[in-house]
GROMACS .gro file of C-alpha atoms in nm:
model
  330
    1MET     CA    1   2.062  -1.105  -1.145
    2LEU     CA    2   2.402  -1.263  -1.073
    3ARG     CA    3   2.539  -0.936  -0.938
    4ARG     CA    4   2.255  -0.907  -0.688
    5ASP     CA    5   2.299  -1.268  -0.575
    6LEU     CA    6   2.668  -1.200  -0.512
    7ARG     CA    7   2.581  -0.900  -0.297
    8ARG     CA    8   2.341  -1.113  -0.097
    9SER     CA    9   2.609  -1.377  -0.039
   10ALA     CA   10   2.849  -1.104   0.076
   11ALA     CA   11   2.587  -0.967   0.315
   12LEU     CA   12   2.540  -1.310   0.470
   13ALA     CA   13   2.914  -1.355   0.508
   14THR     CA   14   2.925  -1.065   0.754
   15GLY     CA   15   2.702  -1.244   1.008
   16ALA     CA   16   2.660  -1.583   1.168
   17THR     CA   17   2.583  -1.871   0.934
   18HIS     CA   18   2.267  -2.079   0.953
   19PRO     CA   19   2.178  -2.421   0.813
   20ILE     CA   20   2.044  -2.411   0.457
   21LEU     CA   21   1.686  -2.531   0.465
   22ALA     CA   22   1.516  -2.710   0.176
   23PRO     CA   23   1.348  -2.479  -0.078
   24MET     CA   24   0.988  -2.397  -0.001
   25SER     CA   25   0.739  -2.637  -0.151
   26ASN     CA   26   0.462  -2.378  -0.160
   27PRO     CA   27   0.319  -2.336  -0.511
   28PRO     CA   28   0.384  -2.004  -0.686
   29VAL     CA   29   0.127  -1.743  -0.593
   30PRO     CA   30  -0.063  -1.531  -0.845
   31ASP     CA   31  -0.099  -1.154  -0.855
   32ASP     CA   32  -0.313  -0.960  -0.611
   33LEU     CA   33  -0.202  -1.141  -0.299
   34VAL     CA   34  -0.046  -1.026   0.026
   35GLY     CA   35   0.123  -1.283   0.249
   36ALA     CA   36   0.318  -1.305   0.574
   37PHE     CA   37   0.652  -1.470   0.638
   38GLN     CA   38   0.913  -1.513   0.911
   39ILE     CA   39   1.285  -1.576   0.882
   40GLU     CA   40   1.340  -1.927   1.015
   41GLY     CA   41   1.462  -1.919   1.373
   42GLU     CA   42   1.520  -1.543   1.365
   43PRO     CA   43   1.340  -1.243   1.523
   44VAL     CA   44   1.231  -1.102   1.187
   45ARG     CA   45   0.886  -1.117   1.036
   46GLY     CA   46   0.745  -0.954   0.729
   47ARG     CA   47   0.485  -0.932   0.455
   48VAL     CA   48   0.503  -0.912   0.080
   49ALA     CA   49   0.234  -0.783  -0.158
   50ARG     CA   50   0.216  -0.822  -0.535
   51MET     CA   51  -0.058  -0.642  -0.725
   52GLY     CA   52  -0.163  -0.656  -1.088
   53PRO     CA   53  -0.528  -0.628  -1.201
   54ALA     CA   54  -0.637  -0.477  -0.867
   55ILE     CA   55  -0.401  -0.179  -0.878
   56ASP     CA   56  -0.454  -0.139  -1.253
   57GLU     CA   57  -0.827  -0.099  -1.195
   58ILE     CA   58  -0.773   0.153  -0.914
   59LEU     CA   59  -0.528   0.369  -1.109
   60ARG     CA   60  -0.718   0.351  -1.439
   61GLY     CA   61  -1.026   0.489  -1.267
   62HIS     CA   62  -0.865   0.833  -1.296
   63ASP     CA   63  -0.646   0.997  -1.556
   64TYR     CA   64  -0.368   1.063  -1.309
   65PRO     CA   65  -0.034   1.209  -1.417
   66GLU     CA   66   0.232   0.941  -1.382
   67PRO     CA   67   0.391   1.083  -1.063
   68VAL     CA   68   0.048   1.097  -0.895
   69ALA     CA   69  -0.039   0.743  -1.007
   70ASN     CA   70   0.292   0.621  -0.866
   71LEU     CA   71   0.222   0.787  -0.530
   72LEU     CA   72  -0.128   0.639  -0.506
   73GLY     CA   73  -0.002   0.295  -0.612
   74GLU     CA   74   0.258   0.306  -0.333
   75ALA     CA   75  -0.008   0.408  -0.082
   76CYS     CA   76  -0.228   0.114  -0.185
   77ALA     CA   77   0.062  -0.133  -0.160
   78LEU     CA   78   0.150   0.005   0.183
   79ALA     CA   79  -0.213  -0.019   0.301
   80ALA     CA   80  -0.222  -0.385   0.193
   81LEU     CA   81   0.106  -0.464   0.370
   82VAL     CA   82   0.004  -0.307   0.700
   83GLY     CA   83  -0.369  -0.375   0.689
   84SER     CA   84  -0.327  -0.746   0.622
   85ASN     CA   85  -0.180  -0.778   0.972
   86LEU     CA   86  -0.503  -0.668   1.143
   87LYS     CA   87  -0.646  -0.943   1.364
   88PHE     CA   88  -1.008  -0.824   1.347
   89ASP     CA   89  -1.264  -0.721   1.088
   90GLY     CA   90  -1.210  -0.356   1.005
   91ARG     CA   91  -1.020  -0.110   0.790
   92LEU     CA   92  -0.679   0.048   0.769
   93ILE     CA   93  -0.654   0.391   0.608
   94VAL     CA   94  -0.316   0.522   0.490
   95GLU     CA   95  -0.322   0.896   0.427
   96ALA     CA   96  -0.080   1.180   0.366
   97ARG     CA   97  -0.177   1.547   0.349
   98GLY     CA   98   0.044   1.836   0.253
   99SER     CA   99   0.076   2.183   0.109
  100GLY     CA  100   0.235   2.074  -0.218
  101ALA     CA  101   0.117   1.982  -0.566
  102VAL     CA  102  -0.065   1.678  -0.423
  103ARG     CA  103  -0.303   1.796  -0.154
  104TYR     CA  104  -0.364   1.450  -0.021
  105VAL     CA  105  -0.337   1.082  -0.104
  106VAL     CA  106  -0.549   0.818   0.068
  107ALA     CA  107  -0.562   0.438   0.040
  108ASP     CA  108  -0.832   0.239   0.216
  109TYR     CA  109  -0.790  -0.135   0.289
  110ASP     CA  110  -1.052  -0.355   0.451
  111THR     CA  111  -0.981  -0.693   0.604
  112SER     CA  112  -1.174  -0.875   0.331
  113GLY     CA  113  -0.895  -0.769   0.094
  114GLY     CA  114  -1.078  -0.476  -0.067
  115LEU     CA  115  -0.870  -0.176  -0.171
  116ARG     CA  116  -0.953   0.170  -0.297
  117GLY     CA  117  -0.760   0.494  -0.322
  118TYR     CA  118  -0.772   0.854  -0.433
  119CYS     CA  119  -0.544   1.156  -0.487
  120ARG     CA  120  -0.635   1.523  -0.498
  121TYR     CA  121  -0.381   1.732  -0.684
  122ASP     CA  122  -0.316   2.036  -0.900
  123ALA     CA  123  -0.204   1.924  -1.247
  124ASP     CA  124   0.004   2.234  -1.322
  125GLU     CA  125   0.180   2.215  -0.987
  126VAL     CA  126   0.251   1.843  -1.036
  127ALA     CA  127   0.411   1.919  -1.374
  128ALA     CA  128   0.624   2.190  -1.215
  129ALA     CA  129   0.726   1.965  -0.924
  130SER     CA  130   0.827   1.694  -1.172
  131GLN     CA  131   1.084   1.909  -1.349
  132GLY     CA  132   1.430   1.762  -1.303
  133PHE     CA  133   1.297   1.444  -1.142
  134GLN     CA  134   1.257   1.106  -1.304
  135ARG     CA  135   0.999   1.027  -1.039
  136PRO     CA  136   0.926   1.285  -0.768
  137GLY     CA  137   0.855   1.122  -0.435
  138ALA     CA  138   0.615   1.189  -0.152
  139ARG     CA  139   0.806   1.484  -0.010
  140SER     CA  140   0.843   1.655  -0.348
  141LEU     CA  141   0.475   1.610  -0.432
  142LEU     CA  142   0.316   1.665  -0.092
  143GLY     CA  143   0.548   1.927   0.056
  144ASP     CA  144   0.514   2.002   0.427
  145GLY     CA  145   0.246   1.791   0.585
  146VAL     CA  146   0.156   1.482   0.782
  147PHE     CA  147   0.149   1.107   0.727
  148MET     CA  148  -0.127   0.912   0.902
  149MET     CA  149  -0.246   0.560   0.958
  150THR     CA  150  -0.596   0.507   1.094
  151VAL     CA  151  -0.737   0.178   1.223
  152ASP     CA  152  -1.117   0.156   1.205
  153GLN     CA  153  -1.262  -0.135   1.403
  154GLY     CA  154  -1.623  -0.060   1.316
  155ALA     CA  155  -1.907   0.167   1.421
  156ASP     CA  156  -1.909   0.049   1.784
  157MET     CA  157  -1.536   0.101   1.843
  158ASP     CA  158  -1.316   0.408   1.864
  159ARG     CA  159  -1.075   0.473   1.579
  160TYR     CA  160  -0.703   0.464   1.645
  161GLN     CA  161  -0.487   0.711   1.451
  162GLY     CA  162  -0.113   0.770   1.447
  163ILE     CA  163   0.036   1.082   1.289
  164THR     CA  164   0.392   1.176   1.196
  165ALA     CA  165   0.541   1.456   0.991
  166ILE     CA  166   0.635   1.397   0.626
  167GLU     CA  167   1.013   1.399   0.639
  168GLY     CA  168   1.131   1.119   0.411
  169GLU     CA  169   1.134   1.174   0.036
  170THR     CA  170   0.948   0.847  -0.024
  171LEU     CA  171   0.626   0.705   0.117
  172ALA     CA  172   0.827   0.403   0.233
  173LEU     CA  173   1.048   0.628   0.447
  174CYS     CA  174   0.738   0.798   0.587
  175ALA     CA  175   0.608   0.455   0.692
  176GLU     CA  176   0.939   0.358   0.851
  177GLN     CA  177   0.938   0.680   1.050
  178TYR     CA  178   0.577   0.618   1.154
  179PHE     CA  179   0.659   0.273   1.294
  180ALA     CA  180   0.968   0.404   1.471
  181GLN     CA  181   0.779   0.689   1.639
  182SER     CA  182   0.425   0.556   1.686
  183GLU     CA  183   0.486   0.184   1.731
  184GLN     CA  184   0.850   0.177   1.848
  185THR     CA  185   0.899  -0.113   1.607
  186PRO     CA  186   1.209  -0.114   1.382
  187THR     CA  187   1.065  -0.155   1.033
  188ARG     CA  188   1.192  -0.144   0.677
  189VAL     CA  189   0.962  -0.089   0.380
  190ARG     CA  190   1.013  -0.101   0.005
  191LEU     CA  191   0.740  -0.001  -0.241
  192ALA     CA  192   0.736  -0.018  -0.619
  193VAL     CA  193   0.490   0.093  -0.888
  194GLY     CA  194   0.528   0.063  -1.263
  195GLN     CA  195   0.367  -0.040  -1.586
  196ALA     CA  196   0.408  -0.380  -1.747
  197ALA     CA  197   0.540  -0.407  -2.099
  198PRO     CA  198   0.276  -0.465  -2.370
  199GLY     CA  199   0.144  -0.819  -2.353
  200GLU     CA  200   0.245  -0.866  -1.988
  201GLY     CA  201  -0.065  -0.725  -1.823
  202PRO     CA  202  -0.444  -0.708  -1.856
  203GLY     CA  203  -0.469  -0.339  -1.943
  204GLU     CA  204  -0.646  -0.249  -2.265
  205GLY     CA  205  -0.518   0.020  -2.493
  206GLY     CA  206  -0.188   0.058  -2.309
  207GLN     CA  207   0.039  -0.082  -2.045
  208ALA     CA  208  -0.106  -0.226  -1.727
  209TRP     CA  209  -0.015  -0.088  -1.386
  210ARG     CA  210   0.157  -0.311  -1.131
  211ALA     CA  211   0.259  -0.254  -0.770
  212GLY     CA  212   0.454  -0.437  -0.505
  213GLY     CA  213   0.548  -0.394  -0.144
  214PHE     CA  214   0.787  -0.558   0.100
  215LEU     CA  215   0.799  -0.504   0.477
  216ILE     CA  216   1.023  -0.650   0.746
  217GLN     CA  217   1.000  -0.588   1.120
  218TYR     CA  218   1.226  -0.664   1.411
  219ILE     CA  219   1.079  -0.869   1.696
  220ALA     CA  220   1.231  -0.726   2.015
  221GLU     CA  221   1.471  -0.948   2.205
  222ASP     CA  222   1.369  -1.102   2.536
  223GLU     CA  223   1.526  -1.325   2.801
  224SER     CA  224   1.469  -1.643   2.601
  225ARG     CA  225   1.618  -1.503   2.280
  226GLY     CA  226   1.897  -1.294   2.419
  227SER     CA  227   2.056  -1.043   2.183
  228THR     CA  228   1.911  -1.064   1.833
  229ILE     CA  229   2.044  -0.744   1.679
  230GLU     CA  230   2.293  -0.926   1.455
  231ALA     CA  231   2.011  -1.119   1.288
  232TRP     CA  232   1.821  -0.795   1.227
  233GLU     CA  233   2.127  -0.625   1.081
  234ARG     CA  234   2.193  -0.919   0.850
  235THR     CA  235   1.832  -0.925   0.732
  236GLN     CA  236   1.846  -0.552   0.661
  237ALA     CA  237   2.162  -0.605   0.454
  238LEU     CA  238   1.973  -0.858   0.242
  239PHE     CA  239   1.671  -0.628   0.226
  240GLU     CA  240   1.891  -0.356   0.078
  241THR     CA  241   1.961  -0.578  -0.224
  242LEU     CA  242   1.590  -0.598  -0.310
  243GLY     CA  243   1.520  -0.408  -0.631
  244GLU     CA  244   1.196  -0.248  -0.743
  245GLU     CA  245   1.206  -0.453  -1.062
  246GLU     CA  246   1.182  -0.771  -0.854
  247LEU     CA  247   0.864  -0.649  -0.684
  248LEU     CA  248   0.711  -0.576  -1.026
  249ASP     CA  249   0.837  -0.878  -1.223
  250VAL     CA  250   0.535  -1.064  -1.363
  251ASP     CA  251   0.742  -1.383  -1.386
  252LEU     CA  252   0.875  -1.378  -1.029
  253PRO     CA  253   0.628  -1.521  -0.771
  254SER     CA  254   0.652  -1.398  -0.414
  255ASN     CA  255   0.770  -1.735  -0.284
  256THR     CA  256   1.056  -1.739  -0.532
  257LEU     CA  257   1.150  -1.385  -0.433
  258LEU     CA  258   1.156  -1.479  -0.065
  259TRP     CA  259   1.369  -1.784  -0.134
  260ARG     CA  260   1.606  -1.575  -0.344
  261LEU     CA  261   1.652  -1.333  -0.053
  262PHE     CA  262   1.659  -1.561   0.250
  263HIS     CA  263   1.743  -1.915   0.136
  264GLU     CA  264   2.054  -1.942   0.355
  265ASP     CA  265   1.855  -1.864   0.669
  266GLY     CA  266   1.531  -2.026   0.557
  267VAL     CA  267   1.195  -1.854   0.545
  268ARG     CA  268   0.854  -1.977   0.656
  269VAL     CA  269   0.547  -1.853   0.466
  270PHE     CA  270   0.212  -1.816   0.640
  271GLY     CA  271  -0.137  -1.765   0.505
  272SER     CA  272  -0.199  -1.521   0.223
  273LYS     CA  273  -0.499  -1.305   0.136
  274MET     CA  274  -0.642  -1.207  -0.199
  275LEU     CA  275  -0.653  -0.838  -0.289
  276ARG     CA  276  -0.912  -0.673  -0.511
  277ALA     CA  277  -1.023  -0.328  -0.614
  278PHE     CA  278  -1.342  -0.257  -0.425
  279CYS     CA  279  -1.534   0.062  -0.353
  280ARG     CA  280  -1.803   0.093  -0.087
  281CYS     CA  281  -2.001   0.353  -0.275
  282SER     CA  282  -2.360   0.264  -0.367
  283GLN     CA  283  -2.684   0.427  -0.474
  284SER     CA  284  -2.822   0.407  -0.120
  285ARG     CA  285  -2.507   0.561   0.033
  286ILE     CA  286  -2.518   0.849  -0.215
  287GLU     CA  287  -2.886   0.909  -0.142
  288THR     CA  288  -2.818   0.907   0.231
  289VAL     CA  289  -2.551   1.173   0.188
  290LEU     CA  290  -2.779   1.387  -0.029
  291LYS     CA  291  -3.059   1.368   0.228
  292SER     CA  292  -2.827   1.532   0.480
  293PHE     CA  293  -2.834   1.854   0.274
  294PRO     CA  294  -3.113   2.109   0.315
  295ALA     CA  295  -3.380   2.095   0.044
  296GLU     CA  296  -3.277   2.432  -0.099
  297ASP     CA  297  -2.918   2.311  -0.139
  298ARG     CA  298  -3.035   1.998  -0.321
  299GLU     CA  299  -3.239   2.214  -0.558
  300GLY     CA  300  -2.918   2.389  -0.661
  301MET     CA  301  -2.759   2.053  -0.746
  302VAL     CA  302  -3.021   1.956  -1.006
  303GLU     CA  303  -2.876   1.949  -1.357
  304PRO     CA  304  -3.055   2.017  -1.692
  305ASP     CA  305  -3.174   1.657  -1.721
  306GLY     CA  306  -3.364   1.700  -1.394
  307LYS     CA  307  -3.137   1.473  -1.189
  308ILE     CA  308  -2.860   1.517  -0.935
  309HIS     CA  309  -2.536   1.359  -1.055
  310VAL     CA  310  -2.272   1.250  -0.804
  311THR     CA  311  -1.932   1.108  -0.898
  312CYS     CA  312  -1.751   0.885  -0.648
  313GLU     CA  313  -1.403   1.030  -0.601
  314TYR     CA  314  -1.259   0.683  -0.542
  315CYS     CA  315  -1.388   0.477  -0.835
  316SER     CA  316  -1.526   0.752  -1.065
  317ARG     CA  317  -1.867   0.585  -1.089
  318VAL     CA  318  -2.141   0.839  -1.163
  319TYR     CA  319  -2.475   0.812  -0.981
  320ALA     CA  320  -2.793   0.978  -1.110
  321VAL     CA  321  -3.050   1.053  -0.841
  322GLU     CA  322  -3.409   1.166  -0.887
  323PRO     CA  323  -3.469   1.464  -0.651
  324ALA     CA  324  -3.824   1.344  -0.589
  325SER     CA  325  -3.696   1.014  -0.450
  326LEU     CA  326  -3.508   1.204  -0.180
  327GLU     CA  327  -3.821   1.390  -0.078
  328THR     CA  328  -4.052   1.086  -0.065
  329ALA     CA  329  -3.798   0.876   0.122
  330ALA     CA  330  -3.707   1.145   0.374
   0.00000   0.00000   0.00000
């Protein structure tokens, strides 16, 4: 870690110096939290997410190939980073669709901290796309397509959706391009997904999945601030020293990571929110969907045991529905 600290000191030396503030007194935070921060006295704000059991539960719900699991883990971390900034009760949906081995990836965050996600893919095509790559990124897996973020404020409000083309190789680059084009907000994003060594995570029968995300944004200058571009450039230089292993380190709390990055400027941490794996599927929702089908179509869904079986594509829970219950409740 000494080499990285030296790079950070060199990055700071290229810009104006700031008083060194006392280390943060906030207690270390556990896994499955997303929190906001701002560089002290500077026009830069951000959020950091660290995920352990929540992302492990989401990814273990499906037997995804490793490249697909990595892509979905990144989408979930990104949804938590962006969605946690919503100022109202609702949902943020991060989605990418393409013509490649992965047809689409979607991560759904609600403002209570619930997360779910799903990928649709062709296993043979994923294996072919992974040849020669240690970890194929979004562009390699999705091919030509679109990246979308959708804000859902509830049934009585219109949805807001922004769409950009998939051009960056990584999902983080797709997000940066989205903010530049749709929000006109300079933004940097880093996402990381990996598996903890045995004994470092809660997974049974294997390594546990972990994910992390880090986002910084530039607050535009105004008359009171004057030019603030130097502060943004300096913060980006420090951001570039952030490694994926730091976002995944089980022994490195978010507050310590922030202090390690920005201690010479100072960093102020705001409220944090717990994250959890949560799916909105239920028996009643499944029955409502089935009732929307014509009776003859439902008859074709009945399996040998006399029931209709429906598997939730998000959490893999299987629901068994009595056809007669759909008729009597209709």
